[in-house]
């Protein structure tokens, strides 16, 4: 029951396109998966830089001189993607190839691997944007702000870092209420106390930016109204084919100056989801016009939307190259119309999988 609830509340509940391959044919598993150090060293030595240009788009973050890179790596959410050994290879390859946004979570159990990749890398810490999420399911009945201080410290110690670029509350009260596990619940007051704890951490210089993941508009407004501090970044599931209300939610965030960090951009490829054939046809139509892959089209769409996007599977060189080396020119108006005209999911169709932001007040 607990595992089911955790899977429900992980940001990429449905496997993204990248992690379809992760289930068995990642090239790093052709060797002994138990020999992590030698495997990692071989993978680094054997790689050569592609000729394509690494995506260097960024999303401004209010109140910060350091923008958020637009393309990032998230070691989630299949059993393989969550493994620290896979996260270490994925994060290391991502950094070596020019990627600079790394997202993880206390839930995932691989913060240490992300930290190790950063320590092993020659990339200066100041150039890497590190994002993680505090786990509200472990909230105590009292002393919440002190507990948050300990949670922030634990993440810093686990990753061997002196600061985090952003720490999110992993989910809000609405998302928690829809969990199948009755033990995973979060009240608005508890959410507020966690948020205040992150403000404390920001004042200490441990967290540069405060983020919220899977929080509704009213929940964000509640946090802002009661603290006078608006989150800098909001993280949620977003793709071209989500309900219009989710797109409205994204536009509202941007109108408030809140940067958007999206996960799950490739989830529409899963055959179990509604309208999958229509979605595939519309993306293929745009891909053919641009002589590009489906992945490149979705990443370019996200860049044109002025959002940052995180994907898994960076341990697989094919997906690493496809996601990190983006199309340099924006999609045309015709391209965007082709994607926008494809049928959208409804809130009710997706609710059993994960609550969509915009579907709730």
Short mmCIF file of C-alpha atoms in Angstrom, two decimals:
data_model
loop_
_atom_site.label_atom_id
_atom_site.label_comp_id
_atom_site.label_asym_id
_atom_site.label_seq_id
_atom_site.Cartn_x
_atom_site.Cartn_y
_atom_site.Cartn_z
CA UNK A 1 0.00 0.00 0.00
CA UNK A 2 2.75 2.46 0.91
CA UNK A 3 4.69 1.64 -2.27
CA UNK A 4 1.56 2.23 -4.32
CA UNK A 5 1.09 5.62 -2.70
CA UNK A 6 4.71 6.58 -3.27
CA UNK A 7 4.49 5.66 -6.95
CA UNK A 8 1.31 7.74 -7.20
CA UNK A 9 2.98 10.77 -5.75
CA UNK A 10 6.26 10.58 -7.58
CA UNK A 11 6.43 13.38 -10.17
CA UNK A 12 6.59 11.15 -13.25
CA UNK A 13 4.05 8.51 -12.30
CA UNK A 14 3.78 7.29 -15.87
CA UNK A 15 7.04 6.29 -17.51
CA UNK A 16 8.31 8.89 -19.93
CA UNK A 17 9.47 7.91 -23.39
CA UNK A 18 13.04 7.73 -22.17
CA UNK A 19 12.33 5.20 -19.48
CA UNK A 20 10.56 2.83 -21.86
CA UNK A 21 14.01 1.91 -23.06
CA UNK A 22 15.29 2.01 -19.52
CA UNK A 23 13.37 -1.14 -18.70
CA UNK A 24 15.89 -3.37 -20.32
CA UNK A 25 18.07 -2.12 -23.17
CA UNK A 26 20.17 0.71 -21.76
CA UNK A 27 23.67 0.20 -23.05
CA UNK A 28 25.24 0.65 -19.61
CA UNK A 29 23.69 -2.66 -18.57
CA UNK A 30 25.57 -4.60 -21.22
CA UNK A 31 28.36 -4.81 -18.63
CA UNK A 32 28.31 -5.96 -15.02
CA UNK A 33 25.74 -3.68 -13.30
CA UNK A 34 27.32 -4.42 -9.96
CA UNK A 35 30.65 -2.89 -10.94
CA UNK A 36 29.50 0.73 -10.80
CA UNK A 37 32.86 2.47 -10.65
CA UNK A 38 34.46 0.65 -13.57
CA UNK A 39 31.22 0.86 -15.55
CA UNK A 40 31.05 4.60 -15.03
CA UNK A 41 34.69 5.07 -15.97
CA UNK A 42 34.30 3.03 -19.16
CA UNK A 43 31.19 4.97 -20.16
CA UNK A 44 32.97 8.31 -19.68
CA UNK A 45 36.10 7.31 -21.54
CA UNK A 46 34.21 5.84 -24.49
CA UNK A 47 32.06 8.90 -25.17
CA UNK A 48 32.82 11.49 -27.82
CA UNK A 49 31.06 14.83 -28.09
CA UNK A 50 28.34 14.96 -30.76
CA UNK A 51 28.51 17.73 -33.36
CA UNK A 52 25.08 19.05 -32.41
CA UNK A 53 24.87 22.08 -30.14
CA UNK A 54 23.92 21.50 -26.54
CA UNK A 55 20.70 23.27 -25.63
CA UNK A 56 21.68 26.42 -23.73
CA UNK A 57 18.22 27.97 -23.28
CA UNK A 58 17.45 29.16 -19.75
CA UNK A 59 14.40 30.22 -17.76
CA UNK A 60 14.80 33.33 -15.59
CA UNK A 61 14.13 32.78 -11.88
CA UNK A 62 12.72 35.78 -10.08
CA UNK A 63 15.05 37.23 -7.48
CA UNK A 64 18.00 35.16 -8.68
CA UNK A 65 20.93 36.14 -10.84
CA UNK A 66 21.28 32.48 -11.82
CA UNK A 67 18.69 31.31 -14.37
CA UNK A 68 17.40 27.74 -14.54
CA UNK A 69 18.67 25.68 -17.50
CA UNK A 70 15.79 24.66 -19.78
CA UNK A 71 16.70 20.98 -20.19
CA UNK A 72 17.40 18.78 -17.19
CA UNK A 73 17.77 15.24 -15.90
CA UNK A 74 15.43 13.56 -13.40
CA UNK A 75 16.38 10.04 -12.19
CA UNK A 76 12.79 8.85 -11.94
CA UNK A 77 10.43 7.00 -12.04
CA UNK A 78 10.80 3.33 -12.97
CA UNK A 79 12.59 0.91 -10.66
CA UNK A 80 15.62 1.07 -12.96
CA UNK A 81 15.67 4.87 -13.29
CA UNK A 82 15.48 5.25 -9.51
CA UNK A 83 18.49 3.01 -8.86
CA UNK A 84 21.42 5.06 -7.51
CA UNK A 85 23.82 3.28 -9.86
CA UNK A 86 21.76 4.32 -12.89
CA UNK A 87 21.28 7.84 -11.53
CA UNK A 88 25.05 8.17 -11.12
CA UNK A 89 25.74 7.16 -14.71
CA UNK A 90 22.90 9.31 -16.04
CA UNK A 91 23.89 12.43 -14.10
CA UNK A 92 27.58 12.00 -14.93
CA UNK A 93 26.92 11.61 -18.64
CA UNK A 94 24.51 14.52 -18.58
CA UNK A 95 27.07 16.83 -16.97
CA UNK A 96 29.88 15.62 -19.24
CA UNK A 97 27.80 16.36 -22.32
CA UNK A 98 26.94 19.89 -21.19
CA UNK A 99 23.73 19.44 -19.21
CA UNK A 100 23.44 21.66 -16.14
CA UNK A 101 20.03 21.02 -14.50
CA UNK A 102 19.78 18.05 -12.11
CA UNK A 103 16.52 17.23 -10.33
CA UNK A 104 16.03 14.61 -7.63
CA UNK A 105 13.97 14.11 -4.44
CA UNK A 106 14.21 12.64 -0.99
CA UNK A 107 11.48 10.23 -2.12
CA UNK A 108 13.65 8.84 -4.91
CA UNK A 109 16.46 7.55 -2.73
CA UNK A 110 19.14 8.68 -5.18
CA UNK A 111 20.16 12.12 -3.90
CA UNK A 112 23.52 10.66 -2.96
CA UNK A 113 24.15 9.49 -6.51
CA UNK A 114 23.35 12.93 -7.89
CA UNK A 115 25.71 14.48 -5.37
CA UNK A 116 28.45 12.00 -6.26
CA UNK A 117 28.09 12.86 -9.96
CA UNK A 118 28.50 16.54 -9.10
CA UNK A 119 31.58 15.83 -6.96
CA UNK A 120 33.19 13.71 -9.69
CA UNK A 121 32.48 16.27 -12.37
CA UNK A 122 34.90 18.96 -13.46
CA UNK A 123 31.96 21.32 -13.88
CA UNK A 124 32.05 24.15 -11.28
CA UNK A 125 29.26 23.87 -8.74
CA UNK A 126 28.10 27.40 -9.57
CA UNK A 127 27.25 26.28 -13.12
CA UNK A 128 24.98 23.41 -12.00
CA UNK A 129 21.36 24.01 -11.03
CA UNK A 130 20.45 21.44 -8.36
CA UNK A 131 16.81 20.77 -7.53
CA UNK A 132 15.41 18.42 -4.90
CA UNK A 133 12.17 17.96 -2.97
CA UNK A 134 11.34 17.61 0.70
CA UNK A 135 9.15 14.58 1.49
CA UNK A 136 5.95 15.76 3.24
CA UNK A 137 4.81 12.20 3.95
CA UNK A 138 7.30 12.14 6.85
CA UNK A 139 5.97 15.29 8.50
CA UNK A 140 5.82 15.13 12.32
CA UNK A 141 2.81 16.20 14.38
CA UNK A 142 4.76 19.04 16.01
CA UNK A 143 7.92 21.04 15.37
CA UNK A 144 7.45 21.11 11.60
CA UNK A 145 9.81 24.00 10.88
CA UNK A 146 12.57 22.33 12.91
CA UNK A 147 11.89 19.10 11.03
CA UNK A 148 12.24 20.96 7.71
CA UNK A 149 15.59 22.33 8.88
CA UNK A 150 16.73 18.76 9.49
CA UNK A 151 15.37 17.59 6.12
CA UNK A 152 17.26 20.36 4.28
CA UNK A 153 20.43 19.51 6.20
CA UNK A 154 20.02 15.82 5.38
CA UNK A 155 19.76 16.54 1.66
CA UNK A 156 22.82 18.79 1.78
CA UNK A 157 24.81 16.18 3.67
CA UNK A 158 23.64 13.36 1.39
CA UNK A 159 24.67 15.27 -1.73
CA UNK A 160 27.76 16.79 -0.08
CA UNK A 161 26.67 20.29 -1.10
CA UNK A 162 26.71 23.58 0.76
CA UNK A 163 23.51 24.88 -0.86
CA UNK A 164 20.62 23.83 -3.10
CA UNK A 165 19.47 25.95 -6.02
CA UNK A 166 15.86 25.04 -5.29
CA UNK A 167 14.03 22.84 -2.82
CA UNK A 168 10.39 22.03 -3.50
CA UNK A 169 7.59 20.74 -1.32
CA UNK A 170 7.05 17.49 -3.20
CA UNK A 171 3.25 17.61 -3.20
CA UNK A 172 0.42 19.69 -1.84
CA UNK A 173 -2.72 18.88 0.17
CA UNK A 174 -4.89 18.15 -2.88
CA UNK A 175 -2.43 15.68 -4.38
CA UNK A 176 -2.01 14.03 -0.98
CA UNK A 177 -5.78 13.71 -0.53
CA UNK A 178 -6.03 11.77 -3.78
CA UNK A 179 -3.45 9.20 -2.72
CA UNK A 180 -4.70 5.64 -2.27
CA UNK A 181 -2.84 5.48 1.05
CA UNK A 182 -4.91 7.09 3.84
CA UNK A 183 -1.71 7.62 5.85
CA UNK A 184 -0.41 10.09 3.26
CA UNK A 185 -2.31 13.27 3.97
CA UNK A 186 -1.24 16.89 4.24
CA UNK A 187 -3.32 19.73 5.65
CA UNK A 188 -3.09 23.31 4.42
CA UNK A 189 -1.57 24.31 7.75
CA UNK A 190 1.09 21.59 7.57
CA UNK A 191 1.88 22.64 4.01
CA UNK A 192 2.27 26.22 5.24
CA UNK A 193 4.59 25.19 8.07
CA UNK A 194 6.81 23.25 5.62
CA UNK A 195 6.87 26.32 3.40
CA UNK A 196 7.88 28.52 6.33
CA UNK A 197 10.65 26.03 7.06
CA UNK A 198 11.95 26.44 3.51
CA UNK A 199 11.84 30.22 3.93
CA UNK A 200 13.99 29.75 7.05
CA UNK A 201 16.43 27.64 5.01
CA UNK A 202 16.55 30.31 2.33
CA UNK A 203 17.43 32.93 4.94
CA UNK A 204 20.28 30.68 6.10
CA UNK A 205 21.59 30.48 2.55
CA UNK A 206 21.04 26.71 2.34
CA UNK A 207 18.28 27.01 -0.27
CA UNK A 208 18.53 29.73 -2.91
CA UNK A 209 15.01 29.36 -4.28
CA UNK A 210 11.77 27.91 -2.91
CA UNK A 211 9.68 25.66 -5.12
CA UNK A 212 6.36 23.87 -5.01
CA UNK A 213 5.61 20.63 -6.81
CA UNK A 214 2.04 19.45 -7.52
CA UNK A 215 0.43 22.45 -5.82
CA UNK A 216 -2.83 23.94 -7.05
CA UNK A 217 -3.32 27.64 -7.69
CA UNK A 218 -5.30 28.12 -4.47
CA UNK A 219 -2.60 26.28 -2.49
CA UNK A 220 0.10 28.54 -3.94
CA UNK A 221 -2.00 31.60 -3.19
CA UNK A 222 -2.53 30.36 0.38
CA UNK A 223 1.21 29.97 0.92
CA UNK A 224 1.93 33.38 -0.58
CA UNK A 225 -0.82 35.17 1.30
CA UNK A 226 0.25 33.82 4.67
CA UNK A 227 4.00 34.40 4.28
CA UNK A 228 4.34 37.28 1.85
CA UNK A 229 6.74 35.05 -0.10
CA UNK A 230 5.79 33.67 -3.50
CA UNK A 231 7.50 30.49 -4.72
CA UNK A 232 10.11 31.07 -7.38
CA UNK A 233 9.50 27.79 -9.24
CA UNK A 234 6.52 25.46 -9.70
CA UNK A 235 7.00 21.85 -10.82
CA UNK A 236 4.20 19.77 -12.36
CA UNK A 237 3.28 17.37 -15.16
CA UNK A 238 2.99 19.22 -18.47
CA UNK A 239 2.83 18.29 -22.14
CA UNK A 240 1.05 19.55 -25.28
CA UNK A 241 -1.89 17.22 -24.77
CA UNK A 242 -3.00 17.95 -21.22
CA UNK A 243 -6.37 19.63 -20.54
CA UNK A 244 -6.75 23.30 -21.40
CA UNK A 245 -7.09 24.08 -17.69
CA UNK A 246 -3.55 22.77 -17.17
CA UNK A 247 -2.29 25.09 -19.89
CA UNK A 248 -4.22 27.92 -18.21
CA UNK A 249 -2.48 27.01 -14.93
CA UNK A 250 0.90 27.24 -16.62
CA UNK A 251 0.05 30.65 -18.08
CA UNK A 252 -1.13 31.87 -14.67
CA UNK A 253 2.16 30.82 -13.08
CA UNK A 254 4.13 32.70 -15.70
CA UNK A 255 1.89 35.77 -15.30
CA UNK A 256 2.86 35.71 -11.61
CA UNK A 257 6.56 35.56 -12.41
CA UNK A 258 6.83 31.93 -11.24
CA UNK A 259 9.22 29.84 -13.34
CA UNK A 260 7.84 26.53 -14.64
CA UNK A 261 9.69 23.22 -14.30
CA UNK A 262 7.82 20.47 -16.16
CA UNK A 263 8.15 16.71 -15.99
CA UNK A 264 6.46 13.98 -18.02
CA UNK A 265 6.62 15.67 -21.46
CA UNK A 266 6.68 12.29 -23.24
CA UNK A 267 3.98 10.50 -21.27
CA UNK A 268 1.50 10.87 -24.12
CA UNK A 269 3.33 8.05 -25.95
CA UNK A 270 1.95 5.41 -23.59
CA UNK A 271 -0.64 3.33 -25.44
CA UNK A 272 -2.86 3.06 -22.36
CA UNK A 273 -3.60 6.79 -22.45
CA UNK A 274 -6.51 8.38 -24.35
CA UNK A 275 -5.97 9.75 -27.87
CA UNK A 276 -2.49 8.29 -28.15
CA UNK A 277 -2.75 7.61 -31.93
CA UNK A 278 -3.89 11.18 -32.60
CA UNK A 279 -1.08 12.59 -30.46
CA UNK A 280 1.48 10.43 -32.25
CA UNK A 281 0.22 11.55 -35.66
CA UNK A 282 0.39 15.24 -34.78
CA UNK A 283 3.93 15.00 -33.40
CA UNK A 284 5.08 12.91 -36.37
CA UNK A 285 3.61 15.50 -38.73
CA UNK A 286 5.66 18.24 -37.08
CA UNK A 287 8.76 16.02 -36.88
CA UNK A 288 8.60 15.28 -40.60
CA UNK A 289 8.32 18.96 -41.44
CA UNK A 290 11.39 19.71 -39.35
CA UNK A 291 13.43 16.59 -40.21
CA UNK A 292 13.60 15.87 -36.49
CA UNK A 293 12.78 13.13 -33.99
CA UNK A 294 9.65 13.06 -31.86
CA UNK A 295 11.75 13.78 -28.78
CA UNK A 296 13.37 16.82 -30.38
CA UNK A 297 9.97 18.22 -31.29
CA UNK A 298 8.60 17.91 -27.75
CA UNK A 299 11.74 19.44 -26.22
CA UNK A 300 11.59 22.31 -28.74
CA UNK A 301 7.89 22.81 -27.95
CA UNK A 302 8.77 23.13 -24.28
CA UNK A 303 11.51 25.66 -25.01
CA UNK A 304 9.07 27.70 -27.09
CA UNK A 305 6.70 27.63 -24.10
CA UNK A 306 9.46 29.30 -22.04
CA UNK A 307 9.59 26.49 -19.51
CA UNK A 308 12.26 24.12 -18.23
CA UNK A 309 11.73 20.42 -18.77
CA UNK A 310 13.26 17.40 -17.02
CA UNK A 311 13.46 13.89 -18.50
CA UNK A 312 14.88 10.54 -17.33
CA UNK A 313 16.94 8.00 -19.24
CA UNK A 314 20.20 9.97 -19.52
CA UNK A 315 22.16 6.78 -18.83
CA UNK A 316 21.07 5.79 -22.35
CA UNK A 317 23.19 7.70 -24.86
CA UNK A 318 20.41 7.71 -27.46
CA UNK A 319 17.98 9.51 -25.18
CA UNK A 320 20.73 11.73 -23.78
CA UNK A 321 21.59 12.98 -27.26
CA UNK A 322 17.97 13.38 -28.28
CA UNK A 323 16.95 15.35 -25.19
CA UNK A 324 20.06 17.46 -24.62
CA UNK A 325 20.90 18.46 -28.18
CA UNK A 326 17.80 20.44 -29.04
CA UNK A 327 16.61 22.02 -32.26
CA UNK A 328 18.10 25.50 -32.43
CA UNK A 329 15.20 27.21 -34.21
CA UNK A 330 11.70 27.64 -32.73
CA UNK A 331 8.84 25.64 -34.17
CA UNK A 332 6.70 27.47 -36.70
CA UNK A 333 3.20 28.76 -36.05
CA UNK A 334 1.92 25.90 -38.20
CA UNK A 335 3.83 23.42 -36.03
CA UNK A 336 2.36 24.81 -32.83
CA UNK A 337 -1.13 24.77 -34.33
CA UNK A 338 -0.69 21.12 -35.31
CA UNK A 339 0.17 20.19 -31.73
CA UNK A 340 -2.50 22.44 -30.21
CA UNK A 341 -5.26 21.05 -32.45
CA UNK A 342 -4.69 17.47 -31.30
CA UNK A 343 -7.35 16.25 -28.82
CA UNK A 344 -6.65 16.97 -25.16
CA UNK A 345 -7.01 14.60 -22.22
CA UNK A 346 -9.72 15.35 -19.72
CA UNK A 347 -9.07 15.76 -16.01
CA UNK A 348 -11.14 12.68 -15.20
CA UNK A 349 -9.26 10.50 -17.70
CA UNK A 350 -5.94 11.22 -16.01
CA UNK A 351 -6.98 11.58 -12.36
CA UNK A 352 -6.54 7.83 -11.61
CA UNK A 353 -2.89 8.15 -12.69
CA UNK A 354 -1.93 11.48 -11.15
CA UNK A 355 -3.79 14.71 -10.36
CA UNK A 356 -3.20 17.37 -12.97
CA UNK A 357 -2.66 20.94 -11.94
CA UNK A 358 -5.39 23.23 -13.21
CA UNK A 359 -8.00 20.51 -12.70
CA UNK A 360 -8.45 21.60 -9.09
CA UNK A 361 -8.96 25.13 -7.74
#
